[in-house]
PDB file of C-alpha atoms in Angstrom:
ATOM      1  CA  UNK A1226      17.281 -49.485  -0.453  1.00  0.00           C
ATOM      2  CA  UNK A1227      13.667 -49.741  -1.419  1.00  0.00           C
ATOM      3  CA  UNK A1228      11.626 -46.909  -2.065  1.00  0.00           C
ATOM      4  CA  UNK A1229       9.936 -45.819   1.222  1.00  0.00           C
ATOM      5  CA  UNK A1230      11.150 -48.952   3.275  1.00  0.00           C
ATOM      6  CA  UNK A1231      12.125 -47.339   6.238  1.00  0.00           C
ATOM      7  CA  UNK A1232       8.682 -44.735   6.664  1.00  0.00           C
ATOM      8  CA  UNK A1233       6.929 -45.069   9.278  1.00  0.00           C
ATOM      9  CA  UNK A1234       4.350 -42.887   8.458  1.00  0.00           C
ATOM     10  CA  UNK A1235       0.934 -42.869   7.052  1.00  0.00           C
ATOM     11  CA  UNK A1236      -0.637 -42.156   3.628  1.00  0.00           C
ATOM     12  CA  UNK A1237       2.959 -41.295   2.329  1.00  0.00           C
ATOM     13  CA  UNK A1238       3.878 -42.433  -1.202  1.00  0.00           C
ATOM     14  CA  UNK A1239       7.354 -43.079  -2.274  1.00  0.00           C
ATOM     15  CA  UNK A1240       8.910 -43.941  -5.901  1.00  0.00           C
ATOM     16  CA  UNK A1241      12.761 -44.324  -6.240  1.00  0.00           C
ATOM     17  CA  UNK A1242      15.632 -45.738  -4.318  1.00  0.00           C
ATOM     18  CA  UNK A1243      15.808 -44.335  -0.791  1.00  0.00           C
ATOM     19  CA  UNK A1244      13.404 -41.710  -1.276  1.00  0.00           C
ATOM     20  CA  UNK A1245      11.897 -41.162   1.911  1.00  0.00           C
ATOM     21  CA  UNK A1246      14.483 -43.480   3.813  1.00  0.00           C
ATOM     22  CA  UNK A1247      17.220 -43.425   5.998  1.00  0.00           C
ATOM     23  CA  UNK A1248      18.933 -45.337   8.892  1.00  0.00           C
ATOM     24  CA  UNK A1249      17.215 -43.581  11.461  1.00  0.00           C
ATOM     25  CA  UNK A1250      13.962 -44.076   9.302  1.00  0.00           C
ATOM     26  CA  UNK A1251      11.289 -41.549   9.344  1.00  0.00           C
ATOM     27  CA  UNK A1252       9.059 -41.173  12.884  1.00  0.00           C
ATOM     28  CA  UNK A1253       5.964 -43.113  13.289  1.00  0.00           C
ATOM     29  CA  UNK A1254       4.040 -39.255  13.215  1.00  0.00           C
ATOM     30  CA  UNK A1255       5.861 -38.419   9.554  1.00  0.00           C
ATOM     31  CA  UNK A1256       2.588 -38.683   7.481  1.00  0.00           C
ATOM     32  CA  UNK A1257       0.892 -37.310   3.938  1.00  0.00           C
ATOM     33  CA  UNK A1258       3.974 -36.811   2.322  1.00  0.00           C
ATOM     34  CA  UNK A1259       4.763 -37.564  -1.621  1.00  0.00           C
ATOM     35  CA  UNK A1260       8.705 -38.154  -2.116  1.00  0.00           C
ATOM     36  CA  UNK A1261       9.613 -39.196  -5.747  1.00  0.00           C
ATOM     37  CA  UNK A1262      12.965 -39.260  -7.504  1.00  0.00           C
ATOM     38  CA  UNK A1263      16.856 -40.744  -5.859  1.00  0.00           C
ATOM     39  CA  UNK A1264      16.703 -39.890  -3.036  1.00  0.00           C
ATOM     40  CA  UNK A1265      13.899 -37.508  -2.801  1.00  0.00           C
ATOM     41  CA  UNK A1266      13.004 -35.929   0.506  1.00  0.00           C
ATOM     42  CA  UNK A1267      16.253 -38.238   2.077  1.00  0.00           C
ATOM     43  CA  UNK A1268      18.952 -35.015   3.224  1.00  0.00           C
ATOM     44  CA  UNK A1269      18.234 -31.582   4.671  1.00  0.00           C
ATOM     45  CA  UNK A1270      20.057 -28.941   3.376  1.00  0.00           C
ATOM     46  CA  UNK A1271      22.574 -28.977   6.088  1.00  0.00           C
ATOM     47  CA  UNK A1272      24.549 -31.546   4.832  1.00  0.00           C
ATOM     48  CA  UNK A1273      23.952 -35.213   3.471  1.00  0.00           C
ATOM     49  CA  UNK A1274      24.837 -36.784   6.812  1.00  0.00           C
ATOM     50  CA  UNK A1275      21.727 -35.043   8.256  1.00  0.00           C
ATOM     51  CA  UNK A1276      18.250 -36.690   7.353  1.00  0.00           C
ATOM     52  CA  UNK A1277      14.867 -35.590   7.008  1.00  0.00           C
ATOM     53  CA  UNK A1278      13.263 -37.938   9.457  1.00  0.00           C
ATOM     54  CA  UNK A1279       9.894 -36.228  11.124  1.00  0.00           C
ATOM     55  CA  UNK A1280       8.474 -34.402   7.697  1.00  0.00           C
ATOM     56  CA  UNK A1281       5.022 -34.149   7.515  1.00  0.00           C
ATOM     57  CA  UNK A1282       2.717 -33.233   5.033  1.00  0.00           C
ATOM     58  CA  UNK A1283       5.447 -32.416   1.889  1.00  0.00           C
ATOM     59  CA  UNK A1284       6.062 -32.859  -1.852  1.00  0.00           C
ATOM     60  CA  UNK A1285       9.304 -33.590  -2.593  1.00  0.00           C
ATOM     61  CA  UNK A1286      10.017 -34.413  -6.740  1.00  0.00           C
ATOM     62  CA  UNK A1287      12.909 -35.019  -8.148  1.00  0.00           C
ATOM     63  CA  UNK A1288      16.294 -36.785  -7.347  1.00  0.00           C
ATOM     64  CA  UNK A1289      18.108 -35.521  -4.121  1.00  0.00           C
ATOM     65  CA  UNK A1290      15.453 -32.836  -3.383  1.00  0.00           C
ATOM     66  CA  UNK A1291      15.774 -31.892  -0.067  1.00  0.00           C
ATOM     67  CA  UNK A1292      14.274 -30.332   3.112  1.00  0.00           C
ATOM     68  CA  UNK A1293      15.417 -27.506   5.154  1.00  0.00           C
ATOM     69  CA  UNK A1294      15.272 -29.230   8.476  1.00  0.00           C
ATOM     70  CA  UNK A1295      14.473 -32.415  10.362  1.00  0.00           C
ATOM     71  CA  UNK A1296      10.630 -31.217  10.510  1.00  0.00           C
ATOM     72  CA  UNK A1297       9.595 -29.475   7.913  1.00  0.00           C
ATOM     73  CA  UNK A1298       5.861 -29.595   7.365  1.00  0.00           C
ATOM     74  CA  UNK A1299       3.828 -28.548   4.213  1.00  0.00           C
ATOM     75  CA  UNK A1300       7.394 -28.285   2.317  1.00  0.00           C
ATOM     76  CA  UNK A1301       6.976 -28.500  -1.712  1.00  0.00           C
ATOM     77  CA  UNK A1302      10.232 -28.896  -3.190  1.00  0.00           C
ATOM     78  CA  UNK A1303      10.190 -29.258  -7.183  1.00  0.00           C
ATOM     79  CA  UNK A1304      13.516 -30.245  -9.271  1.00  0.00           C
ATOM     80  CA  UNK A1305      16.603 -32.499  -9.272  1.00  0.00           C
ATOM     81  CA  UNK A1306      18.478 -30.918  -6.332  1.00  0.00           C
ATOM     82  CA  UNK A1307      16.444 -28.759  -5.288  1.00  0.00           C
ATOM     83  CA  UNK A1308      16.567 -26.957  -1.704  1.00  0.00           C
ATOM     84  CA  UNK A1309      13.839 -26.149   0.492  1.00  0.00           C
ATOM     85  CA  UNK A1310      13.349 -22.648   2.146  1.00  0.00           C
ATOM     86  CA  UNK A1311      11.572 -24.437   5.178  1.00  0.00           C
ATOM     87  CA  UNK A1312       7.795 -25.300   6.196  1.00  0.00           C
ATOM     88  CA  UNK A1313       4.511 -23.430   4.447  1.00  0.00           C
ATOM     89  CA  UNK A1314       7.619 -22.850   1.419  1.00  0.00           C
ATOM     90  CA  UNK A1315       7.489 -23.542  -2.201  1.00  0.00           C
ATOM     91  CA  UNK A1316      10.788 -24.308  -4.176  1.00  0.00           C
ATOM     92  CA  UNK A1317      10.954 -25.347  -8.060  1.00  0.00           C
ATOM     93  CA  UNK A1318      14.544 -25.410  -9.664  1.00  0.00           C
ATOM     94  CA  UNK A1319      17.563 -25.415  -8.115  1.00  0.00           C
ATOM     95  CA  UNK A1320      20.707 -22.947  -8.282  1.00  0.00           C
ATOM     96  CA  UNK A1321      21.468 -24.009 -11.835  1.00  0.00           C
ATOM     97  CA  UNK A1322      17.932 -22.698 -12.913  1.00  0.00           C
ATOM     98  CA  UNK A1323      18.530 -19.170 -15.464  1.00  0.00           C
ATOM     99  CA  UNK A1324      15.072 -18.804 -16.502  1.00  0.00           C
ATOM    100  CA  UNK A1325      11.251 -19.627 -15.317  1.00  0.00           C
ATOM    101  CA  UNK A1326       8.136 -19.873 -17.387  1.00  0.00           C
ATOM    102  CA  UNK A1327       4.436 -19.635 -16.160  1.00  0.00           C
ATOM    103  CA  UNK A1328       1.968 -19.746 -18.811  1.00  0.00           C
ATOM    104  CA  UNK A1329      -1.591 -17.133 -18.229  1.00  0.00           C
ATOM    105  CA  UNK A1330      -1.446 -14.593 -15.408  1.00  0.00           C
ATOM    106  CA  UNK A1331       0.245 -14.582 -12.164  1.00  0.00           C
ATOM    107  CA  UNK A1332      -1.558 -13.901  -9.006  1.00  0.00           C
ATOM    108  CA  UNK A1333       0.744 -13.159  -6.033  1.00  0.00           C
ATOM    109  CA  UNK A1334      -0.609 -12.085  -2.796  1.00  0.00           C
ATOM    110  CA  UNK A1335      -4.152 -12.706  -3.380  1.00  0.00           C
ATOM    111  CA  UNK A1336      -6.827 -15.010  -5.821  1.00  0.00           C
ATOM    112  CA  UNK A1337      -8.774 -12.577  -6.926  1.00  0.00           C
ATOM    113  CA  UNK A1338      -7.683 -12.520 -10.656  1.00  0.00           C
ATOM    114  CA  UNK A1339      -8.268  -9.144 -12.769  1.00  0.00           C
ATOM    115  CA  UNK A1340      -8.497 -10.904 -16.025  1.00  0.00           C
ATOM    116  CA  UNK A1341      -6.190  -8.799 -17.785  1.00  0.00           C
ATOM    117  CA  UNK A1342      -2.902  -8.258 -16.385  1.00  0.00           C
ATOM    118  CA  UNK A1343      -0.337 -11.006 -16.505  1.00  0.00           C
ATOM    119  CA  UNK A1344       1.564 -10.221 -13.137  1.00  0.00           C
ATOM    120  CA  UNK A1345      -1.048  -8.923 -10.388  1.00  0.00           C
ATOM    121  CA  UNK A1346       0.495  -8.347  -7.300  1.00  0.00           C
ATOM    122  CA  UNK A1347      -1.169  -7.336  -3.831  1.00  0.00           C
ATOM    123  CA  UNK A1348       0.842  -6.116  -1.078  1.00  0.00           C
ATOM    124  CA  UNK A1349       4.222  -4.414  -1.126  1.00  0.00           C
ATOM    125  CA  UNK A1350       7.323  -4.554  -2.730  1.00  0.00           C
ATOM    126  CA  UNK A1351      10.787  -4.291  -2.626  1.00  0.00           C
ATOM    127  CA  UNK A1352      13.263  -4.690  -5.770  1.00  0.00           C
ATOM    128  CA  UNK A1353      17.381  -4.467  -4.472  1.00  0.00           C
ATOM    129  CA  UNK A1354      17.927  -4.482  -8.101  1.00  0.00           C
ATOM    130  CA  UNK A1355      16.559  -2.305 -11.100  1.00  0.00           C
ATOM    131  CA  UNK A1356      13.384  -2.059 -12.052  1.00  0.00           C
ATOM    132  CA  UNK A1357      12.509  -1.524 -16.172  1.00  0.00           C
ATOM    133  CA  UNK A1358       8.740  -1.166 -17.265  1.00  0.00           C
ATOM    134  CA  UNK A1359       8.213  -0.071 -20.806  1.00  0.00           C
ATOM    135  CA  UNK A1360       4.439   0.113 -20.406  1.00  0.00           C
ATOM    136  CA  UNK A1361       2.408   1.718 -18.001  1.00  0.00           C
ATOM    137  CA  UNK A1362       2.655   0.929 -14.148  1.00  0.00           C
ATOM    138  CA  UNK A1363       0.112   1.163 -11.836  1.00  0.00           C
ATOM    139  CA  UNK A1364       1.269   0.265  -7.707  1.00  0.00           C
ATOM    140  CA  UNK A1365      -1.353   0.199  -5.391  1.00  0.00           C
ATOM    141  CA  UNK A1366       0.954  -0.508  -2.351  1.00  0.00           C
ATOM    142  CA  UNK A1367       3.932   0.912  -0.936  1.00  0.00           C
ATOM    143  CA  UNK A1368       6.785   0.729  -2.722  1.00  0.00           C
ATOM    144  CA  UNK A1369      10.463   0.483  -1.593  1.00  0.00           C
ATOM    145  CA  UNK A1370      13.403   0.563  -4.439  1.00  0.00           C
ATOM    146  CA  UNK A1371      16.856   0.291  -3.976  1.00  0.00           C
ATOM    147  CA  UNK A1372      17.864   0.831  -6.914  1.00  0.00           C
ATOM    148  CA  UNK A1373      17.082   2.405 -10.401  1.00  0.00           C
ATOM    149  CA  UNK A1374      13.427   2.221 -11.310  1.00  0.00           C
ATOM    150  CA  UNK A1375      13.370   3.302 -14.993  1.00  0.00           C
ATOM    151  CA  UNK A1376       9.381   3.829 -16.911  1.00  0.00           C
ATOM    152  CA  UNK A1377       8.877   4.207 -20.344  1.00  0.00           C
ATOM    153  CA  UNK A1378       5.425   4.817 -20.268  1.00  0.00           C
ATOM    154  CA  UNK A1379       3.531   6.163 -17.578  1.00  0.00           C
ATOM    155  CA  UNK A1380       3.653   5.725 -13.859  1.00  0.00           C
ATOM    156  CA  UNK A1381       0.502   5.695 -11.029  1.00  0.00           C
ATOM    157  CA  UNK A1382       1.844   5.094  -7.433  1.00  0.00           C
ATOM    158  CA  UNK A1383      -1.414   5.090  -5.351  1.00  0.00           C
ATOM    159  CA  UNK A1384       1.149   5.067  -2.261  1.00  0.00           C
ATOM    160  CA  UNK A1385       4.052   5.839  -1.034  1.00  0.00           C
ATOM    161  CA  UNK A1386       7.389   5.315  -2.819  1.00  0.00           C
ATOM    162  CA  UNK A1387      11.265   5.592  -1.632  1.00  0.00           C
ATOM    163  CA  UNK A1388      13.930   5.117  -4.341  1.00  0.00           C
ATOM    164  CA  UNK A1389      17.335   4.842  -3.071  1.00  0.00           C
ATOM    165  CA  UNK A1390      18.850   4.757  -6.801  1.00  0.00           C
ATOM    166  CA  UNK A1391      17.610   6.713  -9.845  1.00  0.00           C
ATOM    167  CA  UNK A1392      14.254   7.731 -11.126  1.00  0.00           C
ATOM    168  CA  UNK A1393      13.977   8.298 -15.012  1.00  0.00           C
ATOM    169  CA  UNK A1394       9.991   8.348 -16.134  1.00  0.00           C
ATOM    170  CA  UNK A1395       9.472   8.159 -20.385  1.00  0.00           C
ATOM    171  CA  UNK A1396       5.415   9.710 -19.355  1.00  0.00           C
ATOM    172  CA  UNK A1397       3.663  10.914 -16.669  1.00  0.00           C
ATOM    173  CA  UNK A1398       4.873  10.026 -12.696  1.00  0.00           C
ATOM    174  CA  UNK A1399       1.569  10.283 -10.541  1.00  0.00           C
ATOM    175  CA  UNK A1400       1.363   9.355  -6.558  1.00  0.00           C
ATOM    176  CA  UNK A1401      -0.737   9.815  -4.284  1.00  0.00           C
ATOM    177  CA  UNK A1402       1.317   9.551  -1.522  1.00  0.00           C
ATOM    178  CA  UNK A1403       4.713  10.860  -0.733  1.00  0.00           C
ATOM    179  CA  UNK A1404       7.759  10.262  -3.261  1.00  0.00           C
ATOM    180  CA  UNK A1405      10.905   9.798  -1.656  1.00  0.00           C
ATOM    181  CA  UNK A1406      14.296   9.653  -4.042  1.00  0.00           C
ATOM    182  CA  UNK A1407      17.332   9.715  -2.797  1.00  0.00           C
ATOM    183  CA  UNK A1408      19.384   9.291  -6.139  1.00  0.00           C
ATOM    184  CA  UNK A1409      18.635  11.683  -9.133  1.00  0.00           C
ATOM    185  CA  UNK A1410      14.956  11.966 -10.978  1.00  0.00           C
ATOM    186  CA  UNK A1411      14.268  12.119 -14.314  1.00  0.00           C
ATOM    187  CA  UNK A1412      10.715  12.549 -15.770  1.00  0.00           C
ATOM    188  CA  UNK A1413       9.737  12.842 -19.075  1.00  0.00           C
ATOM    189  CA  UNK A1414       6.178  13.650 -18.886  1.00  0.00           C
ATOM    190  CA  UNK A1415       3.793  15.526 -15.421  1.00  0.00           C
ATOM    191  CA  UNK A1416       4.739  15.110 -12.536  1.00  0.00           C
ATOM    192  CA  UNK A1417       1.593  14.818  -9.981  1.00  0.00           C
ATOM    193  CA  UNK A1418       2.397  13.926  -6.127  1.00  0.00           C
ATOM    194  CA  UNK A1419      -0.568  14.680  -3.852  1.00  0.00           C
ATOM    195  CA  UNK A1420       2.170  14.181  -0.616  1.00  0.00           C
ATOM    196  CA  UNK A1421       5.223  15.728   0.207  1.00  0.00           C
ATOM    197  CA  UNK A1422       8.207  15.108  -2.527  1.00  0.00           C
ATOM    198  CA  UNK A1423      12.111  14.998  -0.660  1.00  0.00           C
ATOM    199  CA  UNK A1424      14.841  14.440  -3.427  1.00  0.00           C
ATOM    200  CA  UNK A1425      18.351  14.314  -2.543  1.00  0.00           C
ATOM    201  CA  UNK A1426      19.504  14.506  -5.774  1.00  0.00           C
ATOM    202  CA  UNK A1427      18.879  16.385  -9.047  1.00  0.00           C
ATOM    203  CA  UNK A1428      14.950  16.837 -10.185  1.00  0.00           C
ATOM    204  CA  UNK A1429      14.356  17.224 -13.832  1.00  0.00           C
ATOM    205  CA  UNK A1430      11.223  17.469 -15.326  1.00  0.00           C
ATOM    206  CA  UNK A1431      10.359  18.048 -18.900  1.00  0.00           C
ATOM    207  CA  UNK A1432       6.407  18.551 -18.431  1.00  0.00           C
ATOM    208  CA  UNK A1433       4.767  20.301 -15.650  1.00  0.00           C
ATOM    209  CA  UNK A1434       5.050  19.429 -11.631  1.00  0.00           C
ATOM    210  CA  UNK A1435       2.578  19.972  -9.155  1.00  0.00           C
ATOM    211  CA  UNK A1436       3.124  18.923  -5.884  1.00  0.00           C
ATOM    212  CA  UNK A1437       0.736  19.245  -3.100  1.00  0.00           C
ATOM    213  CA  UNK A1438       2.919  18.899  -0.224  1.00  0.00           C
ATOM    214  CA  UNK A1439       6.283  20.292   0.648  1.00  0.00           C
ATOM    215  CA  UNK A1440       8.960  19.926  -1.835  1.00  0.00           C
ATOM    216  CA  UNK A1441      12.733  19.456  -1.145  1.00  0.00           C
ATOM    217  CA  UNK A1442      15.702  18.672  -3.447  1.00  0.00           C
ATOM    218  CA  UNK A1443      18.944  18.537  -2.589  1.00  0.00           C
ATOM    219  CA  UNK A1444      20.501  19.218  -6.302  1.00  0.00           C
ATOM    220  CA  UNK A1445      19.541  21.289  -9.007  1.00  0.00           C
ATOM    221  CA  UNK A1446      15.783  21.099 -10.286  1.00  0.00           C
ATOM    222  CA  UNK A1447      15.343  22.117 -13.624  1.00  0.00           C
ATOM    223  CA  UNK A1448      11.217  21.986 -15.396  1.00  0.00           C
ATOM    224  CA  UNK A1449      10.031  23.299 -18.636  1.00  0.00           C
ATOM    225  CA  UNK A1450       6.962  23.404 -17.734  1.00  0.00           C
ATOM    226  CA  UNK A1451       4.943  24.912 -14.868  1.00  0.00           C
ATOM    227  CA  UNK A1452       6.117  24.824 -11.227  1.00  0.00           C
ATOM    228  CA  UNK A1453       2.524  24.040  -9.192  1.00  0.00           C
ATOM    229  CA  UNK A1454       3.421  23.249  -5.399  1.00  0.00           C
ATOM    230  CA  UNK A1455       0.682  23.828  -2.973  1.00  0.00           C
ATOM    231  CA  UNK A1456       2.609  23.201   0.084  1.00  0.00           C
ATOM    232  CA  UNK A1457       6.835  24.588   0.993  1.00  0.00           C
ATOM    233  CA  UNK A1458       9.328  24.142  -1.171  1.00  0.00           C
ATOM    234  CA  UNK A1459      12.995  23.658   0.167  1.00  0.00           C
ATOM    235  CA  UNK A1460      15.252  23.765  -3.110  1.00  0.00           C
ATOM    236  CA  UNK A1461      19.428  23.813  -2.293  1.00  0.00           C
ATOM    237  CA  UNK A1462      20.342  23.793  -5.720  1.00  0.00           C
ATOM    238  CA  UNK A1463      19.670  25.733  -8.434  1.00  0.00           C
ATOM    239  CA  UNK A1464      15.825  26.108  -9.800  1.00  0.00           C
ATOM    240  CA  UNK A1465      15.046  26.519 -13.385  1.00  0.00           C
ATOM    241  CA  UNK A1466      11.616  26.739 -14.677  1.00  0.00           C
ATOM    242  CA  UNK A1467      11.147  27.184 -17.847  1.00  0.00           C
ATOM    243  CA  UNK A1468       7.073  27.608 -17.626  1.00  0.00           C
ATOM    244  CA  UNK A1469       4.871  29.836 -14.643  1.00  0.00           C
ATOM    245  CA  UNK A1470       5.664  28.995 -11.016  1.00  0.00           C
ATOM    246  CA  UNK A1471       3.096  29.222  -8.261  1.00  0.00           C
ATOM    247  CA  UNK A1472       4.359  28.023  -4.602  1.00  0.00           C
ATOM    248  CA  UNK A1473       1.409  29.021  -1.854  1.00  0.00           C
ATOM    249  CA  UNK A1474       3.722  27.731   0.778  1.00  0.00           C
ATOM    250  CA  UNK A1475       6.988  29.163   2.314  1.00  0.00           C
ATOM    251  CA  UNK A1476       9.875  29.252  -0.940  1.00  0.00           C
ATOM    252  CA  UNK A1477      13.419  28.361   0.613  1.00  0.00           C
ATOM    253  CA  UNK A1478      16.181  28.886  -2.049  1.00  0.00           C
ATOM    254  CA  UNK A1479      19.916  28.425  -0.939  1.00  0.00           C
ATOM    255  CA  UNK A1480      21.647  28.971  -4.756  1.00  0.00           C
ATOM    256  CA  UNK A1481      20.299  30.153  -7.828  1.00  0.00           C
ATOM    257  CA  UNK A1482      16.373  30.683  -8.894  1.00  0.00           C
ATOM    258  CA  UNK A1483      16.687  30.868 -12.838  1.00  0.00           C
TER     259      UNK A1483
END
């Protein structure tokens, strides 16, 4: 079949056989689309009896690229069988894809580019998976982990942060806000939290803590430095401090104070 032949539409371009066609051929409203490639822009991702036949305003490149649905609208869809996530989506490889490159800095959330840092994201975010820095780490948002988050340098939360997995900090762990771990914690360097600091797991922290808030842990906390915590401290486990403790809060100890 001829490239576009059966498009209704307006301004749409189409290069390759039956890219943008079908037997039901795309409605007279399908406009400003690009479909190039076999095929391109023919299926939805349902299955290849089901066609993409009211699209509107899309970029679909590459052989048997596909949208999600009947009428998806401002779809880009990049790579030989590639899959759209719907309308107002961007999709570039398909499932066979094991890496992506992006040359300069990447701007996510926002267009206001720093002009230093290569990944600059605004908003919050979540990671299911583990999370390895070896620099430093500034977070300006909230941040949600389920999993490990592991720093080799140092780490500035200006938020709020829950960990479901492990914390393990090479430097200096700083927030702001409240830290939340319910795994184990490990930190190399200070650790600063201006919030309240609930760890169901083991706390240990080779450089001083101060924690403005209240402070609870589940497991054993063990510091060589000094012990600063401004607010209560709720400790089940055994505390060991190897430096000068100061708690101007209420002290609730349920094993052993070393």
């Amino acid at each position: 079949d001829r490239a576009g032949s059966r498009v209704k539409g307006s301004r749409n371009i189409s290069i390759g056989g039956y890219s943008g066609g079908n037997s039901s051929s795309y409605n007279s409203s399908s406009n400003d689309n690009i479909m190039i490639g076999d095929a391109a822009g023919y299926y939805t991702s349902g299955s290849n009896s089901s066609k993409n036949i009211l699209g509107t305003k899309s970029i679909y490149i590459g052989g048997l690229t596909k949208s999600k649905d009947t009428t998806s609208t401002n779809d880009i869809v990049i790579g030989y069988g590639a899959i759209s996530l719907g309308s107002n989506t961007t999709t570039i490889g398909n499932n066979s894809t094991t890496s992506s490159y992006i040359a300069g800095r990447l701007l996510l959330g926002s267009t206001t580019d720093n002009g230093l840092d290569k990944l600059q994201v605004t908003g919050n975010a979540t990671i299911t998976g583990t999370l390895t820095v070896t620099g430093n780490t500034t977070i300006s948002g909230t941040t949600t982990l389920k999993n490990t988050l592991a720093v080799t340098g140092a780490t500035t939360i200006n938020n709020n942060a829950t960990i479901t997995g492990t914390l393990a900090v090479g430097g200096n762990l700083t927030i702001t806000g409240t830290l939340t771990n319910n795994g184990n914690s490990t930190i190399s360097g200070t650790l600063a939290v201006l919030g309240n600091t609930t760890i169901t797991g083991t706390l240990t922290n080779n450089g001083n803590a101060t924690v403005s808030g209240t402070l609870g842990v589940l497991g054993n906390t063990t510091i060589t430095g000094t012990l600063t915590n401004n607010g209560n401290a709720t400790l089940s486990g055994t505390l060991a401090v190897g430096g000068n403790t100061t708690i101007t809060g209420t002290t609730t100890l349920k094993n052993t104070l070393v």
